[in-house]
């Protein structure tokens, strides 16, 4: 049976070009700073994002945690969107590892406005932890892959910085955001002190994320990465695929967005599913199930018929398009979903 895997863009397999580059990568011990392929990737990442320096980390989760540890001190408050990946899906790392106080604030389709941030920031007072970091997320996963335009990022990030906060951008899917908005990635990163982005999602690399920022920040982040056990040795094997991901795989994300729109239009026509088409801005489609349907039962039946999706909450399913699903797969998946959710 042909399985159409729409659980996540993390399931993408490396391309033949990546595998070839991995097998012939020039490598060295990266803890000694001697892996030329890793150094190339880190330099390319920084340049693409308009920052001074870059750091290869094992995952987006590690990149976000390393950034938070580098920007803060124990006991500080970290403001972040209530449904953000860092708050919702990163195993409470801010609190458990960083001794940080997460302060979730309600966004609008994943975006945090200056007004909402202003209301959330409390004046200095002996009772309150010191707010030291704002985290943004673009695209916003749980809001359904929604984008935050450059002006909105710049406004809220500038305000946060005026208030003495650092700003970290979880840009796991920042190239999806850039393509959907028709802007270059640095425009989205401009007022942010650090940005994390993933190679292993829509870009198709097997492993790895990059953290970028200014040189001092990255030097400190490198130490935190080492402490967390993320100092890798001949990591050029991984970085070689990452270079291909950045060179060859960014432009084609537009195709995933087209597929998501096609999928969303088809899902919206199924009577027991509802979704807001205006929310389908990149490669994620979230649908709400009619109360007569149960999420686990639907997911199991879809899987039996060769379509994989994710449980996104009590009555929500998430579908993610990516390079390993074709237009035909989307059409086939729609026929199966329509049959199963009758
Ligand atoms: N997201 C994964 C799951 O963890 C939910 C997915 O399938 O979407 N930031 C954002 C916005 C993310 O969506 C993810 C992964 C991460 C960070 C973490 O990246 P990894 O999985 O590399 O730790």
Coordinates of C-alpha atoms and ligand atoms in Angstrom, one line a residue:
X1 CA 0.0 0.0 0.0
X2 CA 1.3 3.5 -0.9
X3 CA 1.4 5.4 2.4
X4 CA 0.7 9.1 2.1
X5 CA 2.5 10.5 5.2
X6 CA 1.0 13.9 6.1
X7 CA 1.9 13.8 9.8
X8 CA 4.8 16.3 9.4
X9 CA 7.4 17.7 7.1
X10 CA 9.9 16.1 9.6
X11 CA 9.3 12.8 7.8
X12 CA 11.0 13.9 4.6
X13 CA 13.8 11.7 3.4
X14 CA 17.2 13.1 2.2
X15 CA 17.5 13.5 -1.6
X16 CA 20.0 11.5 -3.7
X17 CA 22.2 14.7 -4.0
X18 CA 22.3 15.0 -0.2
X19 CA 23.2 11.3 0.3
X20 CA 26.0 11.7 -2.2
X21 CA 27.3 14.9 -0.6
X22 CA 27.2 13.2 2.8
X23 CA 29.3 10.2 1.6
X24 CA 32.0 12.5 0.3
X25 CA 31.9 15.2 2.9
X26 CA 35.2 16.6 4.1
X27 CA 35.2 16.2 7.9
X28 CA 37.2 17.0 11.0
X29 CA 36.5 17.2 14.8
X30 CA 34.0 20.0 15.2
X31 CA 34.5 20.3 18.9
X32 CA 38.1 21.4 18.0
X33 CA 36.5 23.7 15.3
X34 CA 38.1 21.6 12.6
X35 CA 35.2 20.4 10.5
X36 CA 35.3 22.4 7.3
X37 CA 31.8 21.4 6.1
X38 CA 30.2 22.4 9.4
X39 CA 32.0 25.7 9.3
X40 CA 30.8 26.3 5.7
X41 CA 27.2 25.5 6.8
X42 CA 27.4 27.8 9.8
X43 CA 28.8 30.6 7.7
X44 CA 26.2 30.1 5.0
X45 CA 23.3 30.0 7.6
X46 CA 24.5 33.3 9.1
X47 CA 24.8 34.9 5.7
X48 CA 21.4 33.7 4.5
X49 CA 19.8 35.1 7.7
X50 CA 21.8 38.4 7.7
X51 CA 23.5 37.6 11.1
X52 CA 27.2 37.5 12.1
X53 CA 27.6 33.8 13.1
X54 CA 25.9 30.4 13.1
X55 CA 25.9 27.2 15.2
X56 CA 24.8 23.8 14.0
X57 CA 22.6 22.1 16.6
X58 CA 21.0 18.6 16.6
X59 CA 17.4 19.8 16.6
X60 CA 15.1 22.7 16.7
X61 CA 14.4 21.9 20.3
X62 CA 18.1 22.1 21.2
X63 CA 18.5 25.4 19.2
X64 CA 15.6 27.0 21.0
X65 CA 16.8 25.8 24.4
X66 CA 20.4 26.9 23.8
X67 CA 19.2 30.3 22.7
X68 CA 17.1 30.8 25.8
X69 CA 19.9 29.7 28.1
X70 CA 22.3 32.1 26.3
X71 CA 20.0 35.1 26.5
X72 CA 18.9 34.7 30.2
X73 CA 19.8 34.0 33.8
X74 CA 18.1 31.5 36.1
X75 CA 14.8 32.8 37.5
X76 CA 14.2 35.2 34.6
X77 CA 10.8 35.4 32.9
X78 CA 10.5 34.3 29.2
X79 CA 7.4 35.7 27.4
X80 CA 6.1 33.6 24.6
X81 CA 2.9 32.8 22.7
X82 CA 0.6 30.5 24.7
X83 CA 0.5 27.9 21.9
X84 CA 4.1 28.3 20.8
X85 CA 6.2 25.2 20.1
X86 CA 8.7 26.2 22.8
X87 CA 5.9 26.3 25.4
X88 CA 3.7 23.5 24.2
X89 CA 6.1 20.9 22.7
X90 CA 9.6 21.2 24.2
X91 CA 9.2 19.1 27.3
X92 CA 9.3 22.1 29.6
X93 CA 13.0 22.6 28.9
X94 CA 12.9 26.3 29.8
X95 CA 11.8 25.4 33.4
X96 CA 13.5 22.1 33.8
X97 CA 16.9 22.9 32.3
X98 CA 17.0 26.7 32.4
X99 CA 15.3 27.5 35.7
X100 CA 13.3 30.0 33.7
X101 CA 9.7 31.2 34.2
X102 CA 7.7 30.8 31.0
X103 CA 5.0 33.5 30.7
X104 CA 2.5 32.4 28.0
X105 CA 0.7 35.3 26.3
X106 CA -2.3 35.0 24.0
X107 CA -1.5 35.8 20.3
X108 CA -3.7 36.3 17.3
X109 CA -3.1 33.5 14.8
X110 CA 0.3 33.0 16.5
X111 CA 1.3 36.7 16.3
X112 CA 2.1 38.7 19.4
X113 CA 1.2 42.4 19.0
X114 CA 2.9 45.3 20.8
X115 CA -0.3 46.0 22.7
X116 CA -0.5 42.4 24.1
X117 CA 3.2 42.4 25.0
X118 CA 2.9 45.8 26.7
X119 CA 0.0 44.5 28.8
X120 CA 1.9 41.4 29.7
X121 CA 5.1 43.2 30.7
X122 CA 5.0 44.1 34.4
X123 CA 6.9 47.1 35.8
X124 CA 9.9 46.3 38.0
X125 CA 8.7 45.2 41.4
X126 CA 10.3 43.1 44.1
X127 CA 7.6 40.4 43.6
X128 CA 8.2 39.7 39.9
X129 CA 10.8 37.8 38.1
X130 CA 12.9 39.9 35.7
X131 CA 11.5 39.6 32.1
X132 CA 14.5 39.0 29.9
X133 CA 13.4 37.3 26.7
X134 CA 10.6 37.3 24.1
X135 CA 10.2 34.3 21.8
X136 CA 8.4 34.6 18.5
X137 CA 7.4 31.8 16.1
X138 CA 7.2 32.2 12.4
X139 CA 5.6 30.2 10.8
X140 CA 3.4 29.4 13.8
X141 CA 2.9 25.7 14.0
X142 CA -0.2 25.3 16.2
X143 CA -1.9 28.3 14.7
X144 CA -1.8 26.3 11.4
X145 CA 1.4 27.4 9.7
X146 CA 0.4 31.1 9.8
X147 CA 2.9 33.8 9.0
X148 CA 3.9 37.0 10.8
X149 CA 4.8 39.7 8.3
X150 CA 8.1 41.6 8.6
X151 CA 6.5 44.8 9.8
X152 CA 4.7 43.0 12.6
X153 CA 7.9 41.2 13.7
X154 CA 9.9 44.4 13.6
X155 CA 7.3 46.3 15.6
X156 CA 7.0 43.8 18.5
X157 CA 10.7 42.9 18.5
X158 CA 11.7 46.6 18.6
X159 CA 9.3 47.3 21.4
X160 CA 10.6 44.3 23.4
X161 CA 14.2 45.5 22.9
X162 CA 13.3 49.0 24.1
X163 CA 12.0 47.4 27.2
X164 CA 15.4 45.6 27.7
X165 CA 14.4 42.2 26.5
X166 CA 16.3 40.0 24.0
X167 CA 14.2 38.5 21.2
X168 CA 14.6 35.0 19.9
X169 CA 12.8 33.8 16.8
X170 CA 11.8 30.1 16.5
X171 CA 12.0 30.1 12.7
X172 CA 11.8 26.3 12.4
X173 CA 9.9 27.0 9.1
X174 CA 11.2 30.5 8.4
X175 CA 11.7 29.8 4.7
X176 CA 8.1 28.8 4.4
X177 CA 7.2 32.1 5.9
X178 CA 9.6 34.1 3.6
X179 CA 8.2 32.4 0.5
X180 CA 4.6 32.8 1.5
X181 CA 5.2 36.5 2.2
X182 CA 7.4 37.1 -0.8
X183 CA 10.2 38.5 1.3
X184 CA 13.8 37.5 2.0
X185 CA 14.5 35.7 5.3
X186 CA 16.7 38.6 6.8
X187 CA 13.6 40.9 6.7
X188 CA 11.9 38.5 9.1
X189 CA 15.0 38.2 11.3
X190 CA 16.1 41.8 11.3
X191 CA 15.1 42.9 14.8
X192 CA 15.6 39.5 16.4
X193 CA 18.7 38.9 18.4
X194 CA 18.7 35.2 17.5
X195 CA 17.0 32.9 15.1
X196 CA 16.7 29.1 15.0
X197 CA 15.7 27.4 11.8
X198 CA 15.5 23.7 10.8
X199 CA 17.1 21.9 8.0
X200 CA 15.2 18.7 8.7
X201 CA 11.7 19.8 8.0
X202 CA 10.5 21.0 4.5
X203 CA 14.1 21.4 3.4
X204 CA 14.5 17.6 3.6
X205 CA 17.9 17.2 5.4
X206 CA 18.0 14.2 7.7
X207 CA 19.2 16.0 10.8
X208 CA 20.0 19.4 12.1
X209 CA 19.0 23.0 12.8
X210 CA 21.0 26.2 12.9
X211 CA 21.1 28.9 15.5
X212 CA 22.3 32.3 14.3
X213 CA 23.0 35.6 16.0
X214 CA 25.9 38.0 16.6
X215 CA 29.4 36.5 17.2
X216 CA 29.4 37.0 21.0
X217 CA 26.0 35.3 21.3
X218 CA 27.1 32.4 19.2
X219 CA 30.4 32.0 21.1
X220 CA 28.4 31.6 24.4
X221 CA 25.8 29.4 22.7
X222 CA 28.6 27.1 21.6
X223 CA 29.4 26.5 25.3
X224 CA 25.8 25.8 26.2
X225 CA 25.5 23.4 23.3
X226 CA 28.6 21.6 24.6
X227 CA 27.1 21.4 28.1
X228 CA 23.9 19.9 26.8
X229 CA 25.9 17.2 25.0
X230 CA 25.5 18.7 21.6
X231 CA 29.2 19.0 20.7
X232 CA 29.4 16.7 17.7
X233 CA 32.6 15.4 16.2
X234 CA 32.7 14.6 12.4
X235 CA 29.4 16.4 12.0
X236 CA 30.3 17.4 8.4
X237 CA 28.5 14.3 7.4
X238 CA 25.3 16.0 8.6
X239 CA 26.3 19.5 7.5
X240 CA 26.9 18.3 3.9
X241 CA 23.2 17.5 3.6
X242 CA 22.4 20.8 5.3
X243 CA 24.3 22.8 2.7
X244 CA 22.3 21.1 -0.1
X245 CA 19.1 21.8 1.8
X246 CA 19.9 25.5 1.9
X247 CA 21.2 25.7 -1.7
X248 CA 18.6 23.6 -3.5
X249 CA 15.5 23.1 -1.4
X250 CA 14.2 26.5 -0.3
X251 CA 12.5 27.6 -3.5
X252 CA 10.5 24.5 -3.9
X253 CA 8.6 25.1 -0.7
X254 CA 6.1 27.1 -2.8
X255 CA 5.0 23.7 -4.2
X256 CA 4.2 22.4 -0.7
X257 CA 2.1 25.6 -0.1
X258 CA 0.2 25.0 -3.3
X259 CA -0.5 21.4 -2.2
X260 CA -1.7 22.6 1.2
X261 CA -4.2 24.9 -0.5
X262 CA -5.4 22.1 -2.7
X263 CA -5.8 19.8 0.3
X264 CA -7.5 22.5 2.3
X265 CA -10.0 23.3 -0.4
X266 CA -10.9 19.6 -0.7
X267 CA -11.1 19.2 3.1
X268 CA -13.4 22.2 3.4
X269 CA -15.9 20.6 1.1
X270 CA -16.2 17.5 3.4
X271 CA -19.4 18.1 5.5
X272 CA -18.0 16.8 8.8
X273 CA -14.8 18.8 8.7
X274 CA -14.3 22.6 9.1
X275 CA -11.4 24.8 8.6
X276 CA -10.6 28.5 8.0
X277 CA -9.1 28.7 4.5
X278 CA -7.6 32.1 5.3
X279 CA -5.4 30.3 7.9
X280 CA -3.8 28.0 5.3
X281 CA -0.9 30.2 4.4
X282 CA 2.0 27.7 4.2
X283 CA 2.3 23.9 4.3
X284 CA 0.1 23.1 7.4
X285 CA -3.6 22.4 7.4
X286 CA -5.6 22.0 10.6
X287 CA -9.1 20.8 10.5
X288 CA -11.8 20.6 13.1
X289 CA -13.9 17.4 13.4
X290 CA -17.6 17.3 13.8
X291 CA -18.5 16.1 17.4
X292 CA -19.8 12.8 15.9
X293 CA -16.2 11.9 14.9
X294 CA -13.5 10.9 17.3
X295 CA -9.9 11.9 16.6
X296 CA -8.2 8.6 17.5
X297 CA -10.8 6.6 15.6
X298 CA -10.4 8.8 12.5
X299 CA -6.7 8.7 12.6
X300 CA -6.7 4.9 13.0
X301 CA -9.1 4.4 10.0
X302 CA -7.1 6.9 7.9
X303 CA -3.9 4.9 8.7
X304 CA -5.6 1.7 7.7
X305 CA -6.3 3.3 4.4
X306 CA -2.8 4.6 3.9
X307 CA -3.2 8.2 5.0
X308 CA -1.2 9.4 8.0
X309 CA -2.1 12.7 9.9
X310 CA -1.5 14.0 13.4
X311 CA -3.6 14.4 16.5
X312 CA -3.6 18.1 17.1
X313 CA -6.0 18.3 20.1
X314 CA -9.3 16.7 21.2
X315 CA -11.2 17.6 17.9
X316 CA -8.3 18.7 15.6
X317 CA -6.3 16.9 13.0
X318 CA -3.1 18.3 11.4
X319 CA -1.9 17.6 7.8
X320 CA 1.5 18.8 6.6
X321 CA 2.6 18.9 3.0
X322 CA 6.2 18.3 2.0
X323 CA 8.5 17.3 -0.8
X324 CA 7.7 13.6 -0.5
X325 CA 4.0 14.0 -1.2
X326 CA 2.9 14.7 -4.8
X327 CA -0.2 16.5 -6.2
X328 CA -1.6 13.0 -7.0
X329 CA -1.0 11.9 -3.4
X330 CA -3.0 14.9 -2.2
X331 CA -5.9 14.0 -4.6
X332 CA -5.7 10.4 -3.4
X333 CA -5.6 11.4 0.2
X334 CA -8.7 13.7 -0.2
X335 CA -10.7 10.8 -1.7
X336 CA -9.7 8.6 1.3
X337 CA -10.4 11.3 3.9
X338 CA -13.8 12.0 2.4
X339 CA -14.7 8.3 2.6
X340 CA -13.5 7.8 6.1
X341 CA -15.1 11.0 7.6
X342 CA -18.6 10.3 6.4
Ligands
LIG1 N1 7.7 20.5 15.3 C1 7.3 19.1 15.1 C2 6.7 18.5 16.4 O1 7.6 18.7 17.4 C3 5.4 19.0 16.8 C4 6.3 19.0 14.0 O2 6.0 17.9 13.5 O3 5.8 20.1 13.6 N2 9.8 24.9 16.4 C5 8.7 24.6 15.7 C6 7.8 25.7 15.3 C7 8.5 23.2 15.3 O4 7.4 23.0 14.6 C8 9.3 22.2 15.7 C9 9.1 20.8 15.4 C10 10.5 22.6 16.5 C11 10.7 23.9 16.9 C12 11.4 21.6 17.1 O5 12.2 21.0 16.1 P1 12.9 19.5 16.3 O6 11.8 18.5 16.0 O7 14.0 19.5 15.4 O8 13.3 19.5 17.7

